[in-house]
PDB file of C-alpha atoms in Angstrom:
ATOM      1  CA  MET A  16      -3.704  -2.643 -17.235  1.00  0.00           C
ATOM      2  CA  THR A  17      -5.396  -5.253 -19.201  1.00  0.00           C
ATOM      3  CA  ARG A  18      -9.053  -5.312 -20.274  1.00  0.00           C
ATOM      4  CA  ARG A  19      -9.694  -8.197 -17.786  1.00  0.00           C
ATOM      5  CA  GLU A  20      -8.446  -6.214 -14.863  1.00  0.00           C
ATOM      6  CA  THR A  21     -10.376  -3.344 -15.878  1.00  0.00           C
ATOM      7  CA  GLU A  22     -13.535  -5.296 -15.823  1.00  0.00           C
ATOM      8  CA  ALA A  23     -12.939  -6.831 -12.568  1.00  0.00           C
ATOM      9  CA  LEU A  24     -12.294  -3.247 -10.968  1.00  0.00           C
ATOM     10  CA  VAL A  25     -15.310  -1.766 -12.469  1.00  0.00           C
ATOM     11  CA  GLY A  26     -17.336  -4.891 -11.136  1.00  0.00           C
ATOM     12  CA  ALA A  27     -16.020  -4.420  -7.542  1.00  0.00           C
ATOM     13  CA  PHE A  28     -16.852  -0.759  -7.579  1.00  0.00           C
ATOM     14  CA  ALA A  29     -20.307  -1.247  -8.812  1.00  0.00           C
ATOM     15  CA  ALA A  30     -20.863  -4.050  -6.416  1.00  0.00           C
ATOM     16  CA  LEU A  31     -19.400  -1.483  -3.604  1.00  0.00           C
ATOM     17  CA  LEU A  32     -21.835   1.154  -4.812  1.00  0.00           C
ATOM     18  CA  THR A  33     -24.744  -1.127  -4.757  1.00  0.00           C
ATOM     19  CA  LEU A  34     -23.967  -2.464  -1.083  1.00  0.00           C
ATOM     20  CA  ALA A  35     -23.592   1.237   0.126  1.00  0.00           C
ATOM     21  CA  ILE A  36     -27.157   2.197  -1.478  1.00  0.00           C
ATOM     22  CA  GLY A  37     -28.554  -0.991  -0.201  1.00  0.00           C
ATOM     23  CA  GLY A  38     -27.093  -0.206   3.518  1.00  0.00           C
ATOM     24  CA  ALA A  39     -28.258   3.075   3.553  1.00  0.00           C
ATOM     25  CA  VAL A  40     -31.792   2.143   2.263  1.00  0.00           C
ATOM     26  CA  VAL A  41     -31.862  -0.833   4.829  1.00  0.00           C
ATOM     27  CA  SER A  42     -30.799   1.338   7.877  1.00  0.00           C
ATOM     28  CA  ALA A  43     -33.181   3.968   6.797  1.00  0.00           C
ATOM     29  CA  LEU A  44     -36.360   2.068   6.243  1.00  0.00           C
ATOM     30  CA  ALA A  45     -35.929  -0.771   8.933  1.00  0.00           C
ATOM     31  CA  GLY A  46     -34.741   0.795  11.869  1.00  0.00           C
ATOM     32  CA  ASP A  47     -32.412  -0.606  14.746  1.00  0.00           C
ATOM     33  CA  THR A  48     -33.972  -4.068  15.122  1.00  0.00           C
ATOM     34  CA  LEU A  49     -31.904  -7.116  15.145  1.00  0.00           C
ATOM     35  CA  VAL A  50     -32.258  -8.295  11.403  1.00  0.00           C
ATOM     36  CA  PRO A  51     -31.904  -4.933   9.544  1.00  0.00           C
ATOM     37  CA  VAL A  52     -28.790  -4.609  11.996  1.00  0.00           C
ATOM     38  CA  ALA A  53     -27.296  -7.899  11.068  1.00  0.00           C
ATOM     39  CA  ALA A  54     -28.097  -7.189   7.323  1.00  0.00           C
ATOM     40  CA  VAL A  55     -26.306  -3.625   7.352  1.00  0.00           C
ATOM     41  CA  LEU A  56     -23.161  -5.334   9.366  1.00  0.00           C
ATOM     42  CA  VAL A  57     -23.016  -8.122   6.913  1.00  0.00           C
ATOM     43  CA  MET A  58     -23.326  -5.631   3.840  1.00  0.00           C
ATOM     44  CA  ALA A  59     -20.408  -3.656   5.518  1.00  0.00           C
ATOM     45  CA  PHE A  60     -17.925  -6.628   5.673  1.00  0.00           C
ATOM     46  CA  ALA A  61     -18.923  -7.482   2.208  1.00  0.00           C
ATOM     47  CA  LYS A  62     -17.773  -3.809   1.266  1.00  0.00           C
ATOM     48  CA  GLY A  63     -14.647  -4.233   3.494  1.00  0.00           C
ATOM     49  CA  ARG A  64     -13.771  -7.445   1.565  1.00  0.00           C
ATOM     50  CA  PHE A  65     -14.192  -5.994  -1.853  1.00  0.00           C
ATOM     51  CA  ILE A  66     -12.060  -3.090  -0.758  1.00  0.00           C
ATOM     52  CA  ILE A  67      -9.137  -5.548   0.590  1.00  0.00           C
ATOM     53  CA  LEU A  68      -9.337  -8.000  -2.376  1.00  0.00           C
ATOM     54  CA  ASP A  69     -10.204  -6.076  -5.414  1.00  0.00           C
ATOM     55  CA  PHE A  70      -9.298  -2.259  -4.587  1.00  0.00           C
ATOM     56  CA  MET A  71      -6.204  -3.376  -2.583  1.00  0.00           C
ATOM     57  CA  ASP A  72      -5.535  -6.065  -5.466  1.00  0.00           C
ATOM     58  CA  LEU A  73      -4.662  -8.649  -2.578  1.00  0.00           C
ATOM     59  CA  ARG A  74      -6.434 -11.757  -4.162  1.00  0.00           C
ATOM     60  CA  ASP A  75      -3.047 -13.230  -5.080  1.00  0.00           C
ATOM     61  CA  SER A  76      -1.057 -11.958  -1.922  1.00  0.00           C
ATOM     62  CA  PRO A  77       0.241 -14.177   0.797  1.00  0.00           C
ATOM     63  CA  SER A  78      -3.014 -15.928   2.752  1.00  0.00           C
ATOM     64  CA  ILE A  79      -1.864 -15.048   6.044  1.00  0.00           C
ATOM     65  CA  LEU A  80      -1.801 -11.097   5.200  1.00  0.00           C
ATOM     66  CA  ARG A  81      -4.977 -11.336   3.411  1.00  0.00           C
ATOM     67  CA  THR A  82      -6.897 -13.401   5.977  1.00  0.00           C
ATOM     68  CA  ALA A  83      -5.677 -11.005   8.779  1.00  0.00           C
ATOM     69  CA  LEU A  84      -6.809  -7.998   7.038  1.00  0.00           C
ATOM     70  CA  ILE A  85     -10.287  -9.678   6.146  1.00  0.00           C
ATOM     71  CA  ALA A  86     -10.571 -10.672  10.186  1.00  0.00           C
ATOM     72  CA  TRP A  87      -9.951  -7.005  11.280  1.00  0.00           C
ATOM     73  CA  PRO A  88     -13.543  -5.842  10.014  1.00  0.00           C
ATOM     74  CA  CYS A  89     -15.080  -9.255  10.645  1.00  0.00           C
ATOM     75  CA  VAL A  90     -14.143  -9.177  14.245  1.00  0.00           C
ATOM     76  CA  LEU A  91     -15.178  -5.539  14.751  1.00  0.00           C
ATOM     77  CA  LEU A  92     -18.699  -6.013  12.991  1.00  0.00           C
ATOM     78  CA  PHE A  93     -19.173  -9.131  14.938  1.00  0.00           C
ATOM     79  CA  ALA A  94     -18.409  -7.415  18.187  1.00  0.00           C
ATOM     80  CA  ALA A  95     -20.989  -4.543  17.393  1.00  0.00           C
ATOM     81  CA  PHE A  96     -23.447  -7.555  16.254  1.00  0.00           C
ATOM     82  CA  ALA A  97     -23.021  -9.324  19.737  1.00  0.00           C
ATOM     83  CA  ARG A  98     -23.589  -5.728  21.604  1.00  0.00           C
ATOM     84  CA  SER A  99     -26.859  -5.652  19.765  1.00  0.00           C
ATOM     85  CA  ILE A 100     -28.057  -9.135  20.696  1.00  0.00           C
ATOM     86  CA  THR A 101     -26.853  -8.382  24.313  1.00  0.00           C
ATOM     87  CA  VAL A 102     -28.704  -5.063  24.685  1.00  0.00           C
ATOM     88  CA  ALA A 103     -31.786  -6.601  22.765  1.00  0.00           C
ATOM     89  CA  LEU A 104     -31.953  -9.507  25.336  1.00  0.00           C
ATOM     90  CA  PHE A 105     -31.238  -7.975  28.509  1.00  0.00           C
TER      91      PHE A 105
ATOM     92  CA  MET B  15      22.683  -9.323 -10.340  1.00  0.00           C
ATOM     93  CA  ALA B  16      23.697  -8.227  -6.948  1.00  0.00           C
ATOM     94  CA  PHE B  17      22.378  -4.733  -7.625  1.00  0.00           C
ATOM     95  CA  ASP B  18      18.998  -6.648  -8.678  1.00  0.00           C
ATOM     96  CA  ALA B  19      19.164  -8.458  -5.491  1.00  0.00           C
ATOM     97  CA  THR B  20      19.573  -5.392  -3.378  1.00  0.00           C
ATOM     98  CA  THR B  21      16.774  -3.656  -5.138  1.00  0.00           C
ATOM     99  CA  HIS B  22      14.342  -6.501  -4.599  1.00  0.00           C
ATOM    100  CA  LYS B  23      15.485  -6.759  -0.826  1.00  0.00           C
ATOM    101  CA  ASP B  24      14.844  -2.942  -0.473  1.00  0.00           C
ATOM    102  CA  ALA B  25      11.588  -3.055  -1.993  1.00  0.00           C
ATOM    103  CA  ASP B  26      10.537  -6.005   0.338  1.00  0.00           C
ATOM    104  CA  ASP B  27      11.729  -3.805   3.332  1.00  0.00           C
ATOM    105  CA  ASP B  28       9.608  -0.949   2.114  1.00  0.00           C
ATOM    106  CA  GLN B  29       6.607  -3.347   2.046  1.00  0.00           C
ATOM    107  CA  LEU B  30       7.385  -4.694   5.543  1.00  0.00           C
ATOM    108  CA  LEU B  31       7.302  -1.042   6.712  1.00  0.00           C
ATOM    109  CA  LEU B  32       4.086  -0.205   4.790  1.00  0.00           C
ATOM    110  CA  TRP B  33       2.616  -3.274   6.467  1.00  0.00           C
ATOM    111  CA  ILE B  34       3.656  -2.051   9.999  1.00  0.00           C
ATOM    112  CA  LEU B  35       2.435   1.169   9.183  1.00  0.00           C
ATOM    113  CA  VAL B  36      -1.001  -0.247   7.967  1.00  0.00           C
ATOM    114  CA  TRP B  37      -1.469  -2.521  11.130  1.00  0.00           C
ATOM    115  CA  SER B  38      -0.447   0.234  13.619  1.00  0.00           C
ATOM    116  CA  GLU B  39      -3.521   2.032  12.064  1.00  0.00           C
ATOM    117  CA  LEU B  40      -5.866  -0.700  12.230  1.00  0.00           C
ATOM    118  CA  VAL B  41      -4.934  -1.454  15.843  1.00  0.00           C
ATOM    119  CA  ALA B  42      -5.302   2.129  16.702  1.00  0.00           C
ATOM    120  CA  PHE B  43      -8.729   2.466  15.209  1.00  0.00           C
ATOM    121  CA  GLY B  44      -9.765  -1.120  16.485  1.00  0.00           C
ATOM    122  CA  ILE B  45      -9.059  -0.140  20.098  1.00  0.00           C
ATOM    123  CA  LEU B  46     -11.143   3.127  19.607  1.00  0.00           C
ATOM    124  CA  ILE B  47     -13.951   1.117  17.767  1.00  0.00           C
ATOM    125  CA  VAL B  48     -14.015  -1.432  20.564  1.00  0.00           C
ATOM    126  CA  ALA B  49     -14.187   0.933  23.438  1.00  0.00           C
ATOM    127  CA  PHE B  50     -17.070   2.636  21.652  1.00  0.00           C
ATOM    128  CA  VAL B  51     -18.910  -0.746  21.280  1.00  0.00           C
ATOM    129  CA  ILE B  52     -18.156  -1.495  25.289  1.00  0.00           C
ATOM    130  CA  LEU B  53     -19.304   1.778  26.277  1.00  0.00           C
ATOM    131  CA  SER B  54     -22.257   1.488  24.005  1.00  0.00           C
ATOM    132  CA  GLY B  55     -23.360  -1.637  25.658  1.00  0.00           C
ATOM    133  CA  PHE B  56     -23.179  -0.155  29.155  1.00  0.00           C
ATOM    134  CA  HIS B  57     -24.929   3.175  28.178  1.00  0.00           C
ATOM    135  CA  ALA B  58     -27.302   1.566  25.603  1.00  0.00           C
ATOM    136  CA  GLU B  59     -30.284   3.923  26.089  1.00  0.00           C
ATOM    137  CA  ALA B  60     -28.085   7.241  25.945  1.00  0.00           C
ATOM    138  CA  PHE B  61     -26.420   5.929  22.910  1.00  0.00           C
ATOM    139  CA  ASP B  62     -29.596   5.142  21.156  1.00  0.00           C
ATOM    140  CA  LEU B  63     -30.902   8.702  22.227  1.00  0.00           C
ATOM    141  CA  ALA B  64     -27.532  10.368  20.921  1.00  0.00           C
ATOM    142  CA  ARG B  65     -27.821   8.658  17.634  1.00  0.00           C
ATOM    143  CA  LEU B  66     -30.946  10.445  16.900  1.00  0.00           C
ATOM    144  CA  HIS B  67     -29.338  13.721  16.702  1.00  0.00           C
ATOM    145  CA  LEU B  68     -26.759  12.342  14.095  1.00  0.00           C
ATOM    146  CA  ARG B  69     -27.270  12.822  10.192  1.00  0.00           C
ATOM    147  CA  PRO B  70     -26.784   9.304   8.462  1.00  0.00           C
ATOM    148  CA  GLY B  71     -27.694  10.601   5.250  1.00  0.00           C
ATOM    149  CA  LEU B  72     -24.609  12.921   5.135  1.00  0.00           C
ATOM    150  CA  ALA B  73     -22.485   9.707   6.423  1.00  0.00           C
ATOM    151  CA  ALA B  74     -24.055   7.406   3.599  1.00  0.00           C
ATOM    152  CA  ALA B  75     -23.186  10.195   1.101  1.00  0.00           C
ATOM    153  CA  ASN B  76     -19.711  10.419   2.350  1.00  0.00           C
ATOM    154  CA  THR B  77     -19.263   6.736   1.886  1.00  0.00           C
ATOM    155  CA  ALA B  78     -19.943   7.065  -1.766  1.00  0.00           C
ATOM    156  CA  ILE B  79     -17.458   9.841  -1.853  1.00  0.00           C
ATOM    157  CA  LEU B  80     -14.868   7.578  -0.313  1.00  0.00           C
ATOM    158  CA  LEU B  81     -15.845   4.717  -2.586  1.00  0.00           C
ATOM    159  CA  VAL B  82     -15.426   6.833  -5.700  1.00  0.00           C
ATOM    160  CA  SER B  83     -12.263   8.047  -4.418  1.00  0.00           C
ATOM    161  CA  GLY B  84     -10.981   4.574  -3.555  1.00  0.00           C
ATOM    162  CA  TYR B  85     -11.768   3.520  -7.104  1.00  0.00           C
ATOM    163  CA  GLN B  86      -9.771   6.369  -8.337  1.00  0.00           C
ATOM    164  CA  VAL B  87      -6.820   5.561  -6.397  1.00  0.00           C
ATOM    165  CA  ALA B  88      -7.193   1.590  -7.329  1.00  0.00           C
ATOM    166  CA  LEU B  89      -6.886   2.988 -11.130  1.00  0.00           C
ATOM    167  CA  ALA B  90      -3.845   4.854 -10.339  1.00  0.00           C
ATOM    168  CA  MET B  91      -2.256   1.969  -8.654  1.00  0.00           C
ATOM    169  CA  ARG B  92      -2.820  -0.328 -11.564  1.00  0.00           C
ATOM    170  CA  ARG B  93      -1.463   2.315 -13.779  1.00  0.00           C
ATOM    171  CA  ARG B  94       1.652   3.047 -11.794  1.00  0.00           C
ATOM    172  CA  ASP B  95       3.884   1.720 -14.488  1.00  0.00           C
ATOM    173  CA  GLU B  96       2.749   4.529 -16.665  1.00  0.00           C
ATOM    174  CA  LEU B  97       3.354   7.341 -14.587  1.00  0.00           C
ATOM    175  CA  SER B  98       1.953  10.038 -17.086  1.00  0.00           C
ATOM    176  CA  ARG B  99      -1.407   8.238 -16.472  1.00  0.00           C
ATOM    177  CA  VAL B 100      -1.771   8.255 -12.585  1.00  0.00           C
ATOM    178  CA  ARG B 101      -2.014  12.151 -12.295  1.00  0.00           C
ATOM    179  CA  ARG B 102      -5.643  12.572 -12.921  1.00  0.00           C
ATOM    180  CA  PRO B 103      -6.909   9.849 -10.838  1.00  0.00           C
ATOM    181  CA  LEU B 104      -4.802  10.931  -7.844  1.00  0.00           C
ATOM    182  CA  VAL B 105      -5.938  14.386  -8.158  1.00  0.00           C
ATOM    183  CA  ILE B 106      -9.427  13.469  -8.313  1.00  0.00           C
ATOM    184  CA  ALA B 107      -9.401  11.138  -5.524  1.00  0.00           C
ATOM    185  CA  ALA B 108      -7.618  13.932  -3.263  1.00  0.00           C
ATOM    186  CA  LEU B 109     -10.449  16.488  -4.262  1.00  0.00           C
ATOM    187  CA  LEU B 110     -12.948  13.805  -3.261  1.00  0.00           C
ATOM    188  CA  GLY B 111     -11.058  13.280  -0.022  1.00  0.00           C
ATOM    189  CA  PHE B 112     -11.236  17.073   0.585  1.00  0.00           C
ATOM    190  CA  ALA B 113     -15.135  16.658  -0.308  1.00  0.00           C
ATOM    191  CA  PHE B 114     -15.419  14.033   2.378  1.00  0.00           C
ATOM    192  CA  VAL B 115     -13.838  16.414   5.005  1.00  0.00           C
ATOM    193  CA  ALA B 116     -16.324  19.508   4.115  1.00  0.00           C
ATOM    194  CA  VAL B 117     -19.269  17.174   4.388  1.00  0.00           C
ATOM    195  CA  LYS B 118     -18.152  15.672   7.565  1.00  0.00           C
ATOM    196  CA  LEU B 119     -17.461  19.405   9.038  1.00  0.00           C
ATOM    197  CA  PHE B 120     -21.049  20.512   7.690  1.00  0.00           C
ATOM    198  CA  GLU B 121     -22.095  17.254   9.652  1.00  0.00           C
ATOM    199  CA  TYR B 122     -20.031  18.342  12.894  1.00  0.00           C
ATOM    200  CA  TRP B 123     -21.752  21.610  12.835  1.00  0.00           C
ATOM    201  CA  GLY B 124     -24.988  20.285  13.398  1.00  0.00           C
ATOM    202  CA  GLU B 125     -23.898  18.136  16.022  1.00  0.00           C
ATOM    203  CA  VAL B 126     -21.425  20.055  18.114  1.00  0.00           C
ATOM    204  CA  ARG B 127     -24.275  21.316  20.120  1.00  0.00           C
ATOM    205  CA  TYR B 128     -25.178  18.016  21.727  1.00  0.00           C
ATOM    206  CA  ALA B 129     -21.488  17.549  23.052  1.00  0.00           C
ATOM    207  CA  GLY B 130     -22.139  19.466  26.172  1.00  0.00           C
ATOM    208  CA  ASP B 131     -25.322  17.495  27.185  1.00  0.00           C
ATOM    209  CA  ALA B 132     -24.754  15.488  30.312  1.00  0.00           C
ATOM    210  CA  THR B 133     -26.766  12.533  29.024  1.00  0.00           C
ATOM    211  CA  LEU B 134     -25.127  12.246  25.426  1.00  0.00           C
ATOM    212  CA  ASN B 135     -21.502  13.398  26.456  1.00  0.00           C
ATOM    213  CA  THR B 136     -20.113  10.081  26.625  1.00  0.00           C
ATOM    214  CA  PHE B 137     -21.427   9.266  23.154  1.00  0.00           C
ATOM    215  CA  PHE B 138     -20.286  12.657  21.406  1.00  0.00           C
ATOM    216  CA  GLU B 139     -17.008  12.431  23.079  1.00  0.00           C
ATOM    217  CA  LEU B 140     -15.951   9.096  21.523  1.00  0.00           C
ATOM    218  CA  TYR B 141     -17.782   9.858  18.376  1.00  0.00           C
ATOM    219  CA  PHE B 142     -15.807  13.281  17.971  1.00  0.00           C
ATOM    220  CA  LEU B 143     -12.528  11.396  18.833  1.00  0.00           C
ATOM    221  CA  ILE B 144     -13.183   8.626  16.559  1.00  0.00           C
ATOM    222  CA  THR B 145     -14.363  10.062  13.504  1.00  0.00           C
ATOM    223  CA  GLY B 146     -12.207  13.531  14.004  1.00  0.00           C
ATOM    224  CA  PHE B 147      -9.116  10.924  14.201  1.00  0.00           C
ATOM    225  CA  HIS B 148     -10.281   9.381  11.108  1.00  0.00           C
ATOM    226  CA  LEU B 149     -11.193  12.820   9.345  1.00  0.00           C
ATOM    227  CA  LEU B 150      -7.436  13.781   9.869  1.00  0.00           C
ATOM    228  CA  HIS B 151      -6.192  11.004   8.266  1.00  0.00           C
ATOM    229  CA  VAL B 152      -8.516  11.823   5.251  1.00  0.00           C
ATOM    230  CA  LEU B 153      -7.090  15.295   5.302  1.00  0.00           C
ATOM    231  CA  PHE B 154      -3.588  14.401   5.492  1.00  0.00           C
ATOM    232  CA  GLY B 155      -4.052  11.248   3.136  1.00  0.00           C
ATOM    233  CA  GLY B 156      -5.764  13.858   0.599  1.00  0.00           C
ATOM    234  CA  VAL B 157      -2.616  16.226   0.768  1.00  0.00           C
ATOM    235  CA  ALA B 158      -0.347  13.268   0.257  1.00  0.00           C
ATOM    236  CA  LEU B 159      -2.246  12.228  -2.867  1.00  0.00           C
ATOM    237  CA  LEU B 160      -1.774  15.651  -4.377  1.00  0.00           C
ATOM    238  CA  LEU B 161       2.132  15.768  -3.476  1.00  0.00           C
ATOM    239  CA  ILE B 162       2.447  12.262  -5.188  1.00  0.00           C
ATOM    240  CA  ALA B 163       0.254  13.542  -8.012  1.00  0.00           C
ATOM    241  CA  TRP B 164       2.597  16.319  -8.348  1.00  0.00           C
ATOM    242  CA  ARG B 165       5.817  14.121  -8.402  1.00  0.00           C
ATOM    243  CA  PRO B 166       4.693  10.556  -9.126  1.00  0.00           C
ATOM    244  CA  ALA B 167       7.085   7.536  -8.270  1.00  0.00           C
ATOM    245  CA  ARG B 168       5.899   3.878  -8.374  1.00  0.00           C
ATOM    246  CA  GLU B 169       6.772   3.019  -4.810  1.00  0.00           C
ATOM    247  CA  ASN B 170       5.011   6.250  -3.295  1.00  0.00           C
ATOM    248  CA  ILE B 171       1.922   5.530  -5.298  1.00  0.00           C
ATOM    249  CA  LEU B 172       1.790   1.754  -3.873  1.00  0.00           C
ATOM    250  CA  LEU B 173       2.142   3.448  -0.332  1.00  0.00           C
ATOM    251  CA  ILE B 174      -0.525   6.166  -0.437  1.00  0.00           C
ATOM    252  CA  ALA B 175      -2.854   3.731  -2.417  1.00  0.00           C
ATOM    253  CA  THR B 176      -2.552   0.963   0.282  1.00  0.00           C
ATOM    254  CA  LEU B 177      -3.127   3.915   3.111  1.00  0.00           C
ATOM    255  CA  TRP B 178      -6.030   5.416   1.429  1.00  0.00           C
ATOM    256  CA  HIS B 179      -7.706   1.879   0.865  1.00  0.00           C
ATOM    257  CA  VAL B 180      -7.160   1.538   4.981  1.00  0.00           C
ATOM    258  CA  ILE B 181      -8.761   4.846   5.566  1.00  0.00           C
ATOM    259  CA  ASP B 182     -11.711   3.668   3.362  1.00  0.00           C
ATOM    260  CA  LEU B 183     -11.982   0.267   4.845  1.00  0.00           C
ATOM    261  CA  VAL B 184     -11.854   1.800   8.707  1.00  0.00           C
ATOM    262  CA  TRP B 185     -14.718   4.159   7.492  1.00  0.00           C
ATOM    263  CA  LEU B 186     -16.871   1.302   6.157  1.00  0.00           C
ATOM    264  CA  VAL B 187     -16.510  -0.499   9.341  1.00  0.00           C
ATOM    265  CA  MET B 188     -17.115   2.637  11.741  1.00  0.00           C
ATOM    266  CA  PHE B 189     -20.071   3.851  10.027  1.00  0.00           C
ATOM    267  CA  PRO B 190     -22.593   1.110  10.744  1.00  0.00           C
ATOM    268  CA  ILE B 191     -21.227   0.713  14.170  1.00  0.00           C
ATOM    269  CA  LEU B 192     -21.214   4.342  15.235  1.00  0.00           C
ATOM    270  CA  TYR B 193     -24.281   5.443  13.249  1.00  0.00           C
ATOM    271  CA  LEU B 194     -26.865   2.013  13.802  1.00  0.00           C
ATOM    272  CA  ALA B 195     -25.521  -0.899  15.467  1.00  0.00           C
TER     273      ALA B 195
END
């Protein structure tokens, strides 16, 4: 494991912890209105992306596999946000 | 040369099976989460009420536990060419996985009383089904991590690391959807 790989992994880990703390703080302080919900879902997507690209080490993997994996959290989190919008509107 | 070709072909086959397993997990969890999102749209008030009985602080603590555990597994995966250096991160990751299970069971202990409530039972049935299915994955993953730490092999480390990160990914997506959105 090279020094550069170590730094990249530690950087991804620090970003993940920051996003996790940020998501917890936003959801605790801002409640369940649309903007904080959107912020928490975007942070969840960012965390998933770090897991896929950095922890699973898929940055240089075939693009179709990487894209399909990143699409999985994207689709589910978007569905959850669409549900929040629908409930808020109707 | 022929041996090398066979070895690489076997390795490719293993990767294919690994990704088939990964996607079977993602599809299964995806179906459950979509079912939860759809039902939460039909029973919005009951789901919002049920969420008041959850303890997101404990779930946030579990997120941090899984992230640290995932970091340890990522370290082990990058050290898999030096098998003597993978045991420690794998054992730490497994112990953190068991810590996740303990926190989740403590969380269930405070929530299970609401499962019989007529207004809240749809939410809690799905909540226990989805999080319980995930919890079993963490438990078995933790046991597998310990077994692989005991007898490390390059291919097994790649296999358990990928599956452990998938379990991590599922939790990161599931957490805001079940507890907030």
